[in-house]
PDB file of C-alpha atoms in Angstrom:
ATOM      1  CA  MET A   1     -24.445  19.722  -0.353  1.00 54.00           C
ATOM      2  CA  LYS A   2     -28.084  18.775  -0.098  1.00 56.00           C
ATOM      3  CA  ALA A   3     -30.496  16.290  -1.613  1.00 55.00           C
ATOM      4  CA  THR A   4     -34.040  17.558  -2.075  1.00 53.00           C
ATOM      5  CA  GLY A   5     -33.574  19.859   0.904  1.00 53.00           C
ATOM      6  CA  GLN A   6     -31.981  17.155   3.052  1.00 66.00           C
ATOM      7  CA  GLU A   7     -28.422  17.329   4.322  1.00 81.00           C
ATOM      8  CA  VAL A   8     -26.091  14.755   2.752  1.00 86.00           C
ATOM      9  CA  THR A   9     -23.714  12.779   4.981  1.00 91.00           C
ATOM     10  CA  ILE A  10     -20.335  11.869   3.512  1.00 92.00           C
ATOM     11  CA  VAL A  11     -19.187   8.364   4.444  1.00 96.00           C
ATOM     12  CA  MET A  12     -15.406   8.114   4.088  1.00 96.00           C
ATOM     13  CA  ILE A  13     -13.881   4.628   4.063  1.00 97.00           C
ATOM     14  CA  GLU A  14     -10.115   5.121   4.178  1.00 96.00           C
ATOM     15  CA  ASP A  15      -7.634   3.113   6.261  1.00 95.00           C
ATOM     16  CA  ASP A  16      -4.696   5.535   5.861  1.00 92.00           C
ATOM     17  CA  GLU A  17      -5.142   8.228   8.535  1.00 93.00           C
ATOM     18  CA  GLY A  18      -2.923  10.681   6.665  1.00 89.00           C
ATOM     19  CA  HIS A  19      -5.007  10.317   3.520  1.00 87.00           C
ATOM     20  CA  ALA A  20      -8.225  10.633   5.541  1.00 92.00           C
ATOM     21  CA  ARG A  21      -7.039  13.906   7.117  1.00 91.00           C
ATOM     22  CA  LEU A  22      -5.959  15.215   3.719  1.00 85.00           C
ATOM     23  CA  ILE A  23      -9.298  14.303   2.145  1.00 86.00           C
ATOM     24  CA  GLU A  24     -11.284  16.009   4.903  1.00 89.00           C
ATOM     25  CA  LYS A  25      -9.065  19.104   4.891  1.00 85.00           C
ATOM     26  CA  ASN A  26      -9.394  19.608   1.150  1.00 81.00           C
ATOM     27  CA  VAL A  27     -13.115  18.846   1.038  1.00 82.00           C
ATOM     28  CA  ARG A  28     -13.556  21.555   3.718  1.00 84.00           C
ATOM     29  CA  ARG A  29     -11.258  23.908   1.814  1.00 79.00           C
ATOM     30  CA  ALA A  30     -13.568  23.520  -1.197  1.00 75.00           C
ATOM     31  CA  GLY A  31     -16.435  24.831   0.946  1.00 77.00           C
ATOM     32  CA  VAL A  32     -18.194  21.519   1.628  1.00 81.00           C
ATOM     33  CA  ASN A  33     -19.279  21.518   5.279  1.00 84.00           C
ATOM     34  CA  ASN A  34     -21.353  18.346   5.364  1.00 87.00           C
ATOM     35  CA  GLU A  35     -20.838  15.825   8.118  1.00 91.00           C
ATOM     36  CA  ILE A  36     -18.069  13.338   7.306  1.00 94.00           C
ATOM     37  CA  VAL A  37     -18.340   9.956   9.019  1.00 97.00           C
ATOM     38  CA  PRO A  38     -14.948   8.215   8.777  1.00 97.00           C
ATOM     39  CA  PHE A  39     -14.283   4.468   8.783  1.00 98.00           C
ATOM     40  CA  THR A  40     -10.963   2.638   8.584  1.00 97.00           C
ATOM     41  CA  ASN A  41     -12.392  -0.751   7.634  1.00 97.00           C
ATOM     42  CA  GLY A  42     -15.158  -2.189   5.505  1.00 96.00           C
ATOM     43  CA  LYS A  43     -17.085  -4.088   8.162  1.00 97.00           C
ATOM     44  CA  SER A  44     -17.855  -1.097  10.369  1.00 97.00           C
ATOM     45  CA  ALA A  45     -18.682   1.016   7.298  1.00 98.00           C
ATOM     46  CA  LEU A  46     -21.127  -1.619   6.037  1.00 98.00           C
ATOM     47  CA  ASP A  47     -22.636  -1.866   9.539  1.00 98.00           C
ATOM     48  CA  PHE A  48     -23.279   1.898   9.361  1.00 98.00           C
ATOM     49  CA  ILE A  49     -24.600   1.945   5.779  1.00 98.00           C
ATOM     50  CA  LEU A  50     -26.498  -1.359   5.551  1.00 98.00           C
ATOM     51  CA  GLY A  51     -26.978  -2.143   9.244  1.00 98.00           C
ATOM     52  CA  PRO A  52     -25.628  -5.208  11.069  1.00 96.00           C
ATOM     53  CA  ASP A  53     -28.299  -7.332   9.347  1.00 97.00           C
ATOM     54  CA  ARG A  54     -27.169  -5.946   5.921  1.00 97.00           C
ATOM     55  CA  SER A  55     -30.807  -5.266   4.952  1.00 97.00           C
ATOM     56  CA  GLY A  56     -30.105  -1.609   4.163  1.00 97.00           C
ATOM     57  CA  THR A  57     -33.294  -0.392   5.840  1.00 97.00           C
ATOM     58  CA  VAL A  58     -31.200   1.738   8.201  1.00 97.00           C
ATOM     59  CA  SER A  59     -30.351   3.951   5.191  1.00 96.00           C
ATOM     60  CA  LYS A  60     -33.894   4.066   3.799  1.00 93.00           C
ATOM     61  CA  ASP A  61     -34.370   7.752   4.622  1.00 90.00           C
ATOM     62  CA  ARG A  62     -30.723   8.869   4.715  1.00 91.00           C
ATOM     63  CA  TYR A  63     -28.845  10.769   2.044  1.00 89.00           C
ATOM     64  CA  LEU A  64     -25.326   9.425   1.851  1.00 92.00           C
ATOM     65  CA  LEU A  65     -22.360   9.906  -0.442  1.00 91.00           C
ATOM     66  CA  MET A  66     -19.473   7.458  -0.130  1.00 94.00           C
ATOM     67  CA  LEU A  67     -15.751   8.066  -0.557  1.00 94.00           C
ATOM     68  CA  LEU A  68     -14.265   4.594  -0.929  1.00 95.00           C
ATOM     69  CA  ASP A  69     -10.693   3.348  -0.890  1.00 95.00           C
ATOM     70  CA  LEU A  70     -10.387  -0.029  -2.632  1.00 94.00           C
ATOM     71  CA  ASN A  71      -7.456  -1.302  -0.554  1.00 92.00           C
ATOM     72  CA  LEU A  72      -8.783  -1.915   2.950  1.00 95.00           C
ATOM     73  CA  PRO A  73      -7.396  -4.210   5.656  1.00 94.00           C
ATOM     74  CA  ASP A  74     -10.479  -6.406   6.128  1.00 95.00           C
ATOM     75  CA  THR A  75     -12.328  -6.457   2.804  1.00 94.00           C
ATOM     76  CA  SER A  76     -11.980  -5.159  -0.719  1.00 94.00           C
ATOM     77  CA  GLY A  77     -13.582  -1.909  -1.766  1.00 96.00           C
ATOM     78  CA  ILE A  78     -14.976  -3.780  -4.768  1.00 96.00           C
ATOM     79  CA  ASP A  79     -16.927  -6.047  -2.376  1.00 97.00           C
ATOM     80  CA  ILE A  80     -18.274  -2.984  -0.528  1.00 98.00           C
ATOM     81  CA  LEU A  81     -19.262  -1.369  -3.822  1.00 98.00           C
ATOM     82  CA  GLU A  82     -21.069  -4.548  -4.915  1.00 98.00           C
ATOM     83  CA  GLN A  83     -23.006  -4.752  -1.642  1.00 98.00           C
ATOM     84  CA  ILE A  84     -24.007  -1.071  -1.733  1.00 97.00           C
ATOM     85  CA  LYS A  85     -25.100  -1.120  -5.373  1.00 97.00           C
ATOM     86  CA  SER A  86     -27.038  -4.396  -5.060  1.00 97.00           C
ATOM     87  CA  ASN A  87     -29.121  -3.198  -2.089  1.00 97.00           C
ATOM     88  CA  GLU A  88     -32.502  -1.649  -2.874  1.00 96.00           C
ATOM     89  CA  TYR A  89     -32.043   1.095  -0.250  1.00 96.00           C
ATOM     90  CA  THR A  90     -28.505   2.143  -1.197  1.00 96.00           C
ATOM     91  CA  LYS A  91     -28.199   1.393  -4.922  1.00 95.00           C
ATOM     92  CA  ARG A  92     -28.551   5.078  -5.864  1.00 91.00           C
ATOM     93  CA  MET A  93     -25.964   6.275  -3.353  1.00 91.00           C
ATOM     94  CA  PRO A  94     -23.200   8.154  -5.178  1.00 89.00           C
ATOM     95  CA  VAL A  95     -19.850   6.405  -4.747  1.00 92.00           C
ATOM     96  CA  VAL A  96     -16.511   8.079  -5.376  1.00 90.00           C
ATOM     97  CA  ILE A  97     -13.575   5.685  -5.557  1.00 92.00           C
ATOM     98  CA  LEU A  98     -10.350   7.187  -4.167  1.00 89.00           C
ATOM     99  CA  THR A  99      -7.509   4.714  -4.523  1.00 87.00           C
ATOM    100  CA  THR A 100      -3.906   4.254  -5.578  1.00 85.00           C
ATOM    101  CA  THR A 101      -4.887   1.514  -8.043  1.00 84.00           C
ATOM    102  CA  ASP A 102      -4.825   2.610 -11.668  1.00 86.00           C
ATOM    103  CA  ASP A 103      -5.398  -0.761 -13.327  1.00 91.00           C
ATOM    104  CA  GLU A 104      -7.738  -0.161 -16.283  1.00 93.00           C
ATOM    105  CA  ARG A 105      -9.674  -3.392 -15.729  1.00 95.00           C
ATOM    106  CA  GLU A 106     -10.309  -2.509 -12.090  1.00 94.00           C
ATOM    107  CA  ILE A 107     -11.399   1.013 -13.026  1.00 94.00           C
ATOM    108  CA  GLN A 108     -13.822  -0.396 -15.610  1.00 96.00           C
ATOM    109  CA  ARG A 109     -15.134  -2.950 -13.111  1.00 96.00           C
ATOM    110  CA  CYS A 110     -15.897  -0.180 -10.604  1.00 97.00           C
ATOM    111  CA  TYR A 111     -17.821   1.792 -13.215  1.00 95.00           C
ATOM    112  CA  ASP A 112     -19.646  -1.369 -14.302  1.00 97.00           C
ATOM    113  CA  LEU A 113     -20.683  -1.935 -10.687  1.00 97.00           C
ATOM    114  CA  GLY A 114     -22.069   1.584 -10.402  1.00 95.00           C
ATOM    115  CA  ALA A 115     -19.258   3.838  -9.167  1.00 93.00           C
ATOM    116  CA  ASN A 116     -19.909   7.465 -10.104  1.00 88.00           C
ATOM    117  CA  VAL A 117     -16.334   8.769 -10.064  1.00 85.00           C
ATOM    118  CA  TYR A 118     -12.950   7.007  -9.958  1.00 90.00           C
ATOM    119  CA  ILE A 119      -9.975   9.054  -8.773  1.00 85.00           C
ATOM    120  CA  THR A 120      -6.489   7.599  -8.681  1.00 83.00           C
ATOM    121  CA  LYS A 121      -4.632   9.054  -5.697  1.00 76.00           C
ATOM    122  CA  PRO A 122      -1.463  10.731  -6.921  1.00 65.00           C
ATOM    123  CA  VAL A 123       1.492   9.642  -4.825  1.00 63.00           C
ATOM    124  CA  ASP A 124       2.641  13.224  -4.283  1.00 68.00           C
ATOM    125  CA  TYR A 125       0.886  15.369  -1.680  1.00 69.00           C
ATOM    126  CA  ASP A 126       0.222  18.357  -3.953  1.00 74.00           C
ATOM    127  CA  GLY A 127      -1.318  16.232  -6.692  1.00 71.00           C
ATOM    128  CA  PHE A 128      -3.531  14.432  -4.187  1.00 69.00           C
ATOM    129  CA  ALA A 129      -4.586  17.692  -2.525  1.00 68.00           C
ATOM    130  CA  HIS A 130      -5.477  19.164  -5.933  1.00 71.00           C
ATOM    131  CA  ALA A 131      -7.554  16.102  -6.877  1.00 70.00           C
ATOM    132  CA  ILE A 132      -9.494  16.321  -3.604  1.00 68.00           C
ATOM    133  CA  ARG A 133     -10.100  20.055  -4.025  1.00 68.00           C
ATOM    134  CA  GLN A 134     -11.548  19.315  -7.473  1.00 69.00           C
ATOM    135  CA  LEU A 135     -13.723  16.647  -5.862  1.00 70.00           C
ATOM    136  CA  GLY A 136     -14.960  19.237  -3.351  1.00 64.00           C
ATOM    137  CA  LEU A 137     -15.990  21.507  -6.215  1.00 61.00           C
ATOM    138  CA  PHE A 138     -17.808  18.547  -7.762  1.00 67.00           C
ATOM    139  CA  PHE A 139     -19.668  18.038  -4.461  1.00 64.00           C
ATOM    140  CA  ALA A 140     -20.827  21.651  -4.582  1.00 59.00           C
ATOM    141  CA  VAL A 141     -22.855  20.994  -7.749  1.00 56.00           C
ATOM    142  CA  ILE A 142     -23.855  17.308  -7.472  1.00 57.00           C
ATOM    143  CA  GLN A 143     -27.472  16.363  -6.904  1.00 57.00           C
ATOM    144  CA  ILE A 144     -27.954  13.342  -4.665  1.00 58.00           C
ATOM    145  CA  PRO A 145     -30.827  11.163  -5.911  1.00 58.00           C
ATOM    146  CA  GLN A 146     -33.678  10.262  -3.635  1.00 54.00           C
ATOM    147  CA  GLN A 147     -33.340   6.697  -2.352  1.00 50.00           C
TER     148      GLN A 147
END
């Protein structure tokens, strides 16, 4: 997966280690070999994406795609989404929500805030693995916009 010839880094924010392993395994199985930078909490992910000062300049010349769980131990995924989409350097970053929450209002809120894809994690392993494989196929054709 590339953006205008540049390699895209996948930022995965997922606090469940089992889910994180499953996501990575199935993304790889779909033929996506991009670097995956994993985070288990929102603060360290935001430090990476926006920088400790939250200015976003650290991501000015990076091509990132975010996989975001909404239910994190230290902050809500909605808050992370709002911060990413309101920053001039990261507002075009594609964000894929991967969460167990299937509340229609929350799904709509994520899309309103700028999420590109919202996937509800099936509770069964096979369903989840299938959803992630489909996501990997999506990654194979997506174009990442220039920041």
